[in-house]
Coordinates of C-alpha atoms and ligand atoms in Angstrom, one line a residue:
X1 CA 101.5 143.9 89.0
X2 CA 104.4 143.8 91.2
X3 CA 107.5 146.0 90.1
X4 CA 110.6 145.6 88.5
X5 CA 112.7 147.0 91.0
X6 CA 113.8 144.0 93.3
X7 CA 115.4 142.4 90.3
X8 CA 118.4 141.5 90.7
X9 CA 121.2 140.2 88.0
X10 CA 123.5 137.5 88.8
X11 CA 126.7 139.9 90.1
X12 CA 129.3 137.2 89.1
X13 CA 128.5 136.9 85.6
X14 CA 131.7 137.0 83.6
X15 CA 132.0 139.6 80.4
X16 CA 132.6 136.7 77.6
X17 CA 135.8 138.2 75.5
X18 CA 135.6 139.0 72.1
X19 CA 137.9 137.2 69.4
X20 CA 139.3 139.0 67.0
X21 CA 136.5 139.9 64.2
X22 CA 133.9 138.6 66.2
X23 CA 131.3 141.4 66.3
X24 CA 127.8 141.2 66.4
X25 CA 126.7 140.6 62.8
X26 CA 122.8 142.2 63.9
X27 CA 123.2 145.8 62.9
X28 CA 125.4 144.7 59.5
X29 CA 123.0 145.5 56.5
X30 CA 122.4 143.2 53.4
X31 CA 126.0 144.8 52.0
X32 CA 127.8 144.0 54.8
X33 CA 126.7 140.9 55.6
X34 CA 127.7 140.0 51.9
X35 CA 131.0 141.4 51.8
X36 CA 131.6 139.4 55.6
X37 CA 130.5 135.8 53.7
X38 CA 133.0 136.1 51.2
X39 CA 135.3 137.3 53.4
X40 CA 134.7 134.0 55.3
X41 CA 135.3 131.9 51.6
X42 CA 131.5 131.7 51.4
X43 CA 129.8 132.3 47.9
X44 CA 127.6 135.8 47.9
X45 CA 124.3 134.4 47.7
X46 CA 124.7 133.1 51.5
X47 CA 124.7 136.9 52.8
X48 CA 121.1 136.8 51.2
X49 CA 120.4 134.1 53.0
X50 CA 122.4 135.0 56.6
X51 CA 120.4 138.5 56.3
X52 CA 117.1 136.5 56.4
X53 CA 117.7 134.2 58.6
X54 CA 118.8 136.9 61.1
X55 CA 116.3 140.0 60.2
X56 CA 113.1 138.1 59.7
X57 CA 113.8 134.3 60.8
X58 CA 115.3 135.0 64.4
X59 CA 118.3 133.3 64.3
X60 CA 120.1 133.7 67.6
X61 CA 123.6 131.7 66.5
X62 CA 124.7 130.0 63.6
X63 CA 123.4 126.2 65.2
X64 CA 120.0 128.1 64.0
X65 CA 120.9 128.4 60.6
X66 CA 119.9 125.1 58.8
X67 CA 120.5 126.2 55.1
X68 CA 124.4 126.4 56.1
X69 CA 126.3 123.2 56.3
X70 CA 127.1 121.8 59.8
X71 CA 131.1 122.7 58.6
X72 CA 130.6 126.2 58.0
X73 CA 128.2 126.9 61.1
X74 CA 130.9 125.0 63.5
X75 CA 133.6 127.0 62.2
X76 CA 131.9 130.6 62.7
X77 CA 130.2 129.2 65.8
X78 CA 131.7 131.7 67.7
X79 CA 130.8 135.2 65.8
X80 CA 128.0 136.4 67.9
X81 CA 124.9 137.3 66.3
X82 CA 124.2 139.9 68.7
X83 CA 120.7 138.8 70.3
X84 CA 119.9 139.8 73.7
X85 CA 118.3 137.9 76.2
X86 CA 114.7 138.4 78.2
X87 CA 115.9 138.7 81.6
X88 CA 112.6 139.3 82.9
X89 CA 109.2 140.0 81.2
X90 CA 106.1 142.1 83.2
X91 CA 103.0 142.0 81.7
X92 CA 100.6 144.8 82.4
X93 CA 96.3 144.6 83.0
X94 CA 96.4 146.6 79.2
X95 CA 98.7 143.8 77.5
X96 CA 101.4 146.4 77.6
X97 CA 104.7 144.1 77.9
X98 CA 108.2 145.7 79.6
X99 CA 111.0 143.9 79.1
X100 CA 114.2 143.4 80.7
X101 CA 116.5 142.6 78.0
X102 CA 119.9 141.6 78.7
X103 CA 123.3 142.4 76.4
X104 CA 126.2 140.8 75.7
X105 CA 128.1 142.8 78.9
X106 CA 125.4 142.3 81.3
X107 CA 123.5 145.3 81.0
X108 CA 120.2 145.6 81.0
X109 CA 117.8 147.9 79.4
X110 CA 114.3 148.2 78.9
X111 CA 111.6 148.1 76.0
X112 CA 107.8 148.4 75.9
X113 CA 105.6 146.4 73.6
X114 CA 102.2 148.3 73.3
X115 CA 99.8 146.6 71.6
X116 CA 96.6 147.8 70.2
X117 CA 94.0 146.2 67.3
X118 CA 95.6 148.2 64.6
X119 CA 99.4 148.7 66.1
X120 CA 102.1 147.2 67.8
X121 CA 104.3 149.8 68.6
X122 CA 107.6 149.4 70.6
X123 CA 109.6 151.7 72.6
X124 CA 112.9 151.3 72.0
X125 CA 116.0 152.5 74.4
X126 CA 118.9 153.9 72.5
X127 CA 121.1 154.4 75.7
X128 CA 121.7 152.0 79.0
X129 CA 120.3 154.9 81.7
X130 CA 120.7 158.5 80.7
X131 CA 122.7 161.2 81.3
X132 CA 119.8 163.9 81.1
X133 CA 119.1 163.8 84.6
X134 CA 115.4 165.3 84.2
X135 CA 113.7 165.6 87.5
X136 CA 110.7 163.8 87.1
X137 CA 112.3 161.1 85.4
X138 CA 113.1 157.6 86.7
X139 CA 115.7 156.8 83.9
X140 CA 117.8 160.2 84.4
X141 CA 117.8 159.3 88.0
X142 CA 119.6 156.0 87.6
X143 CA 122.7 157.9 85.7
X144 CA 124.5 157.2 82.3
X145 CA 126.4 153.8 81.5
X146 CA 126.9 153.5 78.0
X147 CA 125.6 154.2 74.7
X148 CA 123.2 151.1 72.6
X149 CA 124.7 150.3 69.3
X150 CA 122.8 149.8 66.1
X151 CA 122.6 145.8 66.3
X152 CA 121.0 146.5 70.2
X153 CA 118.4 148.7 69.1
X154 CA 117.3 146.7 66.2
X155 CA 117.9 143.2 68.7
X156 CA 114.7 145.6 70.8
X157 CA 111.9 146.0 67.8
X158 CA 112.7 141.9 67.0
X159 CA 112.3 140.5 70.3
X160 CA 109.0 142.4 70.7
X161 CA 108.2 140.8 67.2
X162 CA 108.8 137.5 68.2
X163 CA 106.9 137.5 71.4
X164 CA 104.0 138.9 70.2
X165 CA 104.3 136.9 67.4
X166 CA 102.9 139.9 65.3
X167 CA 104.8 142.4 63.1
X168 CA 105.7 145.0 64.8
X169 CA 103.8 148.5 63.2
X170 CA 105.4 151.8 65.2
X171 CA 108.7 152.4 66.6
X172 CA 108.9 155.2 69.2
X173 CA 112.4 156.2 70.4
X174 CA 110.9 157.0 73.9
X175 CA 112.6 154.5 76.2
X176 CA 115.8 154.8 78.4
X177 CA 118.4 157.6 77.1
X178 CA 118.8 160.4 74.7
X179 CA 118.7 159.9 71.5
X180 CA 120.6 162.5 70.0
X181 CA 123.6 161.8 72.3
X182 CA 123.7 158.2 70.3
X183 CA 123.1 159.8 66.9
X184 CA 125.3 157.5 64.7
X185 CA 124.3 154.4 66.3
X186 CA 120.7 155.6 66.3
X187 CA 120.6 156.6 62.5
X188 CA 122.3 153.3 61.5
X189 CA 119.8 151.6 63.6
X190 CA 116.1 153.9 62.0
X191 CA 118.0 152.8 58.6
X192 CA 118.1 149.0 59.5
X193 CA 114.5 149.1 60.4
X194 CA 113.3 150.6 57.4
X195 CA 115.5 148.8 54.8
X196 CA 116.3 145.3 56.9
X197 CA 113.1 145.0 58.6
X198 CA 110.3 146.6 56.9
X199 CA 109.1 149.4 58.9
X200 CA 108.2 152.8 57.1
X201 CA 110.1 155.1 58.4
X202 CA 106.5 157.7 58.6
X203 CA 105.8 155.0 61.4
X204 CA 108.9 155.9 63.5
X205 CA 109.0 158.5 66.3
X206 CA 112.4 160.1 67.7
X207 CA 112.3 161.8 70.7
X208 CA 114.6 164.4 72.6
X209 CA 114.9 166.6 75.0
X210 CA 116.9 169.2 72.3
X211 CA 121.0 169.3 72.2
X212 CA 122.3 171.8 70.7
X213 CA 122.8 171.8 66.8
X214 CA 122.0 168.0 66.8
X215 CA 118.3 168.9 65.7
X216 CA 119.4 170.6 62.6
X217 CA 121.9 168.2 61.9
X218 CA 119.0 165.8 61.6
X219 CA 117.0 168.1 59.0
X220 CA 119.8 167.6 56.9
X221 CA 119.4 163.8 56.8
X222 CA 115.9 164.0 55.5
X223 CA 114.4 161.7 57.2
X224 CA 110.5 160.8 57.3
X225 CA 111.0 160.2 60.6
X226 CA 108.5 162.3 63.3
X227 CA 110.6 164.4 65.3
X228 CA 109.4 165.0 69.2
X229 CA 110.6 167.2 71.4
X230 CA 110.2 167.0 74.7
X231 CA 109.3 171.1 76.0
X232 CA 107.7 170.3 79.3
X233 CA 107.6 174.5 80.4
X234 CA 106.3 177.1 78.9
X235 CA 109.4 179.3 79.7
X236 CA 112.8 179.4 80.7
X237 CA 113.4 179.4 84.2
X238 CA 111.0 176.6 84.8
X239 CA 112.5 174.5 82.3
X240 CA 115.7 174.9 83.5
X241 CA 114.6 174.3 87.3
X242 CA 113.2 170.2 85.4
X243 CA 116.0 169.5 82.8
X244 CA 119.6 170.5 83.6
X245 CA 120.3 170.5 80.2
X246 CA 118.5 173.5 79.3
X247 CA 120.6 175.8 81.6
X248 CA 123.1 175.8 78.6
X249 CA 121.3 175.3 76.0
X250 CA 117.9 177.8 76.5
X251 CA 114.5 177.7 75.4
X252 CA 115.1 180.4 72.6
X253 CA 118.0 178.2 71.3
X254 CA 115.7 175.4 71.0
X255 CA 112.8 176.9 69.4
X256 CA 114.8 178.6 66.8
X257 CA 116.3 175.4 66.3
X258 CA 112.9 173.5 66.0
X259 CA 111.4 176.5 63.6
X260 CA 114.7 175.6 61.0
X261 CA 113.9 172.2 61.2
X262 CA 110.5 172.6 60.3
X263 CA 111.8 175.1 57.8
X264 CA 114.4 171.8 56.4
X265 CA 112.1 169.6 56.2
X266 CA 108.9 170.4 55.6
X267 CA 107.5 168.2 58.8
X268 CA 105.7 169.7 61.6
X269 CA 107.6 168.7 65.3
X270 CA 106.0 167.3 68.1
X271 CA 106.4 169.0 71.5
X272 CA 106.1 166.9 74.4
X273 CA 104.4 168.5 77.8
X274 CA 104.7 166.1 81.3
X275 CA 101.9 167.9 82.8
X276 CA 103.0 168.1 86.8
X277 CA 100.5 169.6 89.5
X278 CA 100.8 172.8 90.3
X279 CA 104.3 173.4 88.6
X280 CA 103.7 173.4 85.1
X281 CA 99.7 172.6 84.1
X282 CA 98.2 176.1 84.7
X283 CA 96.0 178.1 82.1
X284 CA 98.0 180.9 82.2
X285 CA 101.2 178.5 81.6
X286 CA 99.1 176.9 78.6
X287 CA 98.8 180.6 77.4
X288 CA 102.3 181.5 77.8
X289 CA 103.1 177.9 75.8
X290 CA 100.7 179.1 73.2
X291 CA 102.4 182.4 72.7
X292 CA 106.2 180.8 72.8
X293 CA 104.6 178.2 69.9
X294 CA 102.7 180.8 67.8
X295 CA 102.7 180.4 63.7
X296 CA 104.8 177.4 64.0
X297 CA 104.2 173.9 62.4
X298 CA 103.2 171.9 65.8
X299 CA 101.2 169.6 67.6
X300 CA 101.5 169.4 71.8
X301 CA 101.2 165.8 72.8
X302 CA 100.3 166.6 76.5
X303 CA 101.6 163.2 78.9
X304 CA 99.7 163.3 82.7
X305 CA 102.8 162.8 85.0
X306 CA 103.4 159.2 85.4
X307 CA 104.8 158.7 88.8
X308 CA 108.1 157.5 90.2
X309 CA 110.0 156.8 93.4
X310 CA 112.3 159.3 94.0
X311 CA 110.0 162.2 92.8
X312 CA 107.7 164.4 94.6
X313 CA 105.0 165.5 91.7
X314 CA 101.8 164.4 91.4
X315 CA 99.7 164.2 88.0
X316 CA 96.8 166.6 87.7
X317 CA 93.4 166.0 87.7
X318 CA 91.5 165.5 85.4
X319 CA 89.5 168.6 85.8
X320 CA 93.1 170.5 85.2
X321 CA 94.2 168.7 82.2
X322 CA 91.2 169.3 80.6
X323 CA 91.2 173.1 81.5
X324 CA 94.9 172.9 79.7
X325 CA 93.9 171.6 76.4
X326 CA 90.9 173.6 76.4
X327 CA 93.3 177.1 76.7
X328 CA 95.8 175.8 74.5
X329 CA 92.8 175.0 72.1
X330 CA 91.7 178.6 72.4
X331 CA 94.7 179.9 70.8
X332 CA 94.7 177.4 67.7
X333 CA 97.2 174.8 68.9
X334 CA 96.8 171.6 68.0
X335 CA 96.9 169.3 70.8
X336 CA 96.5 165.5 72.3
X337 CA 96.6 164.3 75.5
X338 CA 98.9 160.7 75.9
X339 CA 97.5 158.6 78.7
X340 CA 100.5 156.0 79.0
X341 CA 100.0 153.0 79.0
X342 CA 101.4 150.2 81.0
X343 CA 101.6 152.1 84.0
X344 CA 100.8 148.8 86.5
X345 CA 103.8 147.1 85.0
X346 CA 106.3 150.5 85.3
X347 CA 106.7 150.7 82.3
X348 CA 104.9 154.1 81.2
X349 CA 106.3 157.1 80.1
X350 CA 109.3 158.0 81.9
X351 CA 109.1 155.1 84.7
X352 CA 111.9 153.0 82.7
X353 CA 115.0 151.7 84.9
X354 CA 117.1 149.0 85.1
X355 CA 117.3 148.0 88.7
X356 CA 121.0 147.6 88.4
X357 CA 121.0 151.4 88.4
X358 CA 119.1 151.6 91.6
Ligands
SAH401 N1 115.3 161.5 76.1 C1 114.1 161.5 75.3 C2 113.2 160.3 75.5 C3 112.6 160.3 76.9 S1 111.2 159.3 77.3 C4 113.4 162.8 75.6 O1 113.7 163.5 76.5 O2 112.5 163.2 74.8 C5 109.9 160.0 76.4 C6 109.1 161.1 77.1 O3 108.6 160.7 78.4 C7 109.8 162.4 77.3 O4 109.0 163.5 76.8 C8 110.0 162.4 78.7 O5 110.3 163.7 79.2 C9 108.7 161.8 79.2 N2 108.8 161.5 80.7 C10 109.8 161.3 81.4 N3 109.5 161.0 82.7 C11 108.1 161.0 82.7 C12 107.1 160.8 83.7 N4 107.5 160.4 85.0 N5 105.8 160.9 83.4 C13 105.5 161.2 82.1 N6 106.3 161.4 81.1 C14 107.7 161.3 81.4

């Protein structure tokens, strides 16, 4: 399947100007929905309805909403519901979907549909690009623009719904950005899942790379949310060589963090391992990961480098990544391999862009 990256967006298209208290209503819960109908003369009941309407019945504007009388809907015509649109739509060979979804300012980010018999599981963005700037990833190569709010996460998980016309079982927070650099927007938005659309919050994944004090922060919320961090070396020096971010905030610093967390909440943390040839997949470097992860509530989800353009690493073979879980298995860790899917379509692990960042 042919790649995203010659897309283009139309460059003239004009930024439509807000009136005055004419947010999005999608990322407004039940309460606030209600409290915004009577604050538009409506009777209580109608936020009831609204919240339907927009959470489970896909309204996109108000012309949508046939319970409400033709007055009404003309006269809040222009309060934006806060839908994006599918700019383009790239199916892979596995029936892994990527979408292009555009916002309200043009941008564009990305979001995976991956469907299985049991699951549909979406990978949500909660940034447009990154500012991570991890080596071997094609999102942190494209640069930061601006941070998702709660309404354009949610706006993600229901487009997915409504294309595959399926309810949508898994959330992973594994698409373009960092997620703990968006924290309010992102814990507004795993609430509004869970309460507004339905999904158990045991079936939603967060991932991160680690930023300091932001994943104990997040023990404090109690969530039963699955906490992933992505490790990717075994010790410093390397990780610092693949993720800028650790050069200030070290491997130590993160661990200890991870082990309170654990400690907080009770749940064990999933560290994430890109397995790149030759750099980081050797059995002395699974050792050494072993060692730095001993007597600590874990699991390593190991992800075979999925590649991109502008990076020079290549994913081992198989031979390698078996030798790798068998040495980590050795010294009690428990451990998966991810094969991502979707790769044909870009739209694996790591391989999210929007081609306006190219
Ligand atoms: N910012 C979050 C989410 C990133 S995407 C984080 O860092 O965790 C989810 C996972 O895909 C991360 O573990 C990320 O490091 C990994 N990833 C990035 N590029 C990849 C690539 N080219 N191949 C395989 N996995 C990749």
């Amino acid at each position: 399947m042919g790649s995203l990256d010659q897309t283009q967006l139309p460059q003239t298209a004009t930024v439509t100007l807000e009136q005055p208290g004419s947010s999005p209503l999608l990322g407004l819960n039940l309460q606030e929905l209600t409290d915004w109908v009577i604050s538009q003369g409506q009777p209580a009941y109608r936020g009831k309805q609204l919240h339907d309407w927009i959470y489970h019945k896909g309204a996109r504007s108000f012309d949508d909403i046939s319970v409400f009388s033709k007055q009404w809907r003309s006269s809040v015509s222009h309060v934006p519901i806060g839908r994006s649109t599918v700019h383009l739509r790239s199916q892979a060979p596995d029936k892994t979907v990527k979408y292009l979804l555009q916002l309200a300012d043009n941008q564009v980010v990305e979001t995976v549909g991956i469907p299985t018999e049991k699951r549909l599981t979406v990978c949500v963005s909660s940034q447009v690009g990154c500012a991570m700037a991890c080596d071997f990833c094609a999102t942190g190569k494209g640069g930061f623009t601006r941070n998702l709010s709660s309404g354009e996460i949610v706006d993600q998980v229901l487009t997915v719904q409504e294309d595959f016309k399926r309810r949508v079982s898994h959330i992973v927070f594994m698409g373009m950005g960092e997620p703990l650099l968006n924290t309010d927007n992102v814990l507004k938005a795993i609430e509004l899942l869970n309460k507004d659309v339905g999904i158990g919050q045991r079936c939603i994944t967060l991932s991160t790379v680690g930023i300091r004090s932001r994943i104990r922060k997040l023990a404090r919320h109690e969530l039963q949310v699955t906490l992933a961090v992505s490790l990717h070396a075994s010790n410093q020096n390397l990780r610092a060589e693949l993720i800028p971010s650790a050069n200030t905030y070290s491997l130590t610093d993160l661990i200890t963090e991870c082990k309170e967390y654990v400690q907080i909440t009770g749940r064990r943390i999933s560290f994430e391992y890109v397995l790149l040839a030759g750099v980081n997949d050797s059995p002395r470097q699974a050792t050494e990961l072993a060692q730095l992860l001993r007597g600590f509530q874990c699991h390593v989800n190991l992800i075979p480098y999925n590649p991109i353009a502008d990076a020079d690493y290549e994913r081992p073979t198989p031979r390698a990544i078996q030798a790798f879980v068998n040495a980590l298995q050795q010294q009690q860790i428990a451990v998966s391999v991810r094969y991502s899917r979707g790769l044909e379509a870009n739209a694996a692990c790591g391989q999210l862009r929007t081609t306006t960042q190219v």
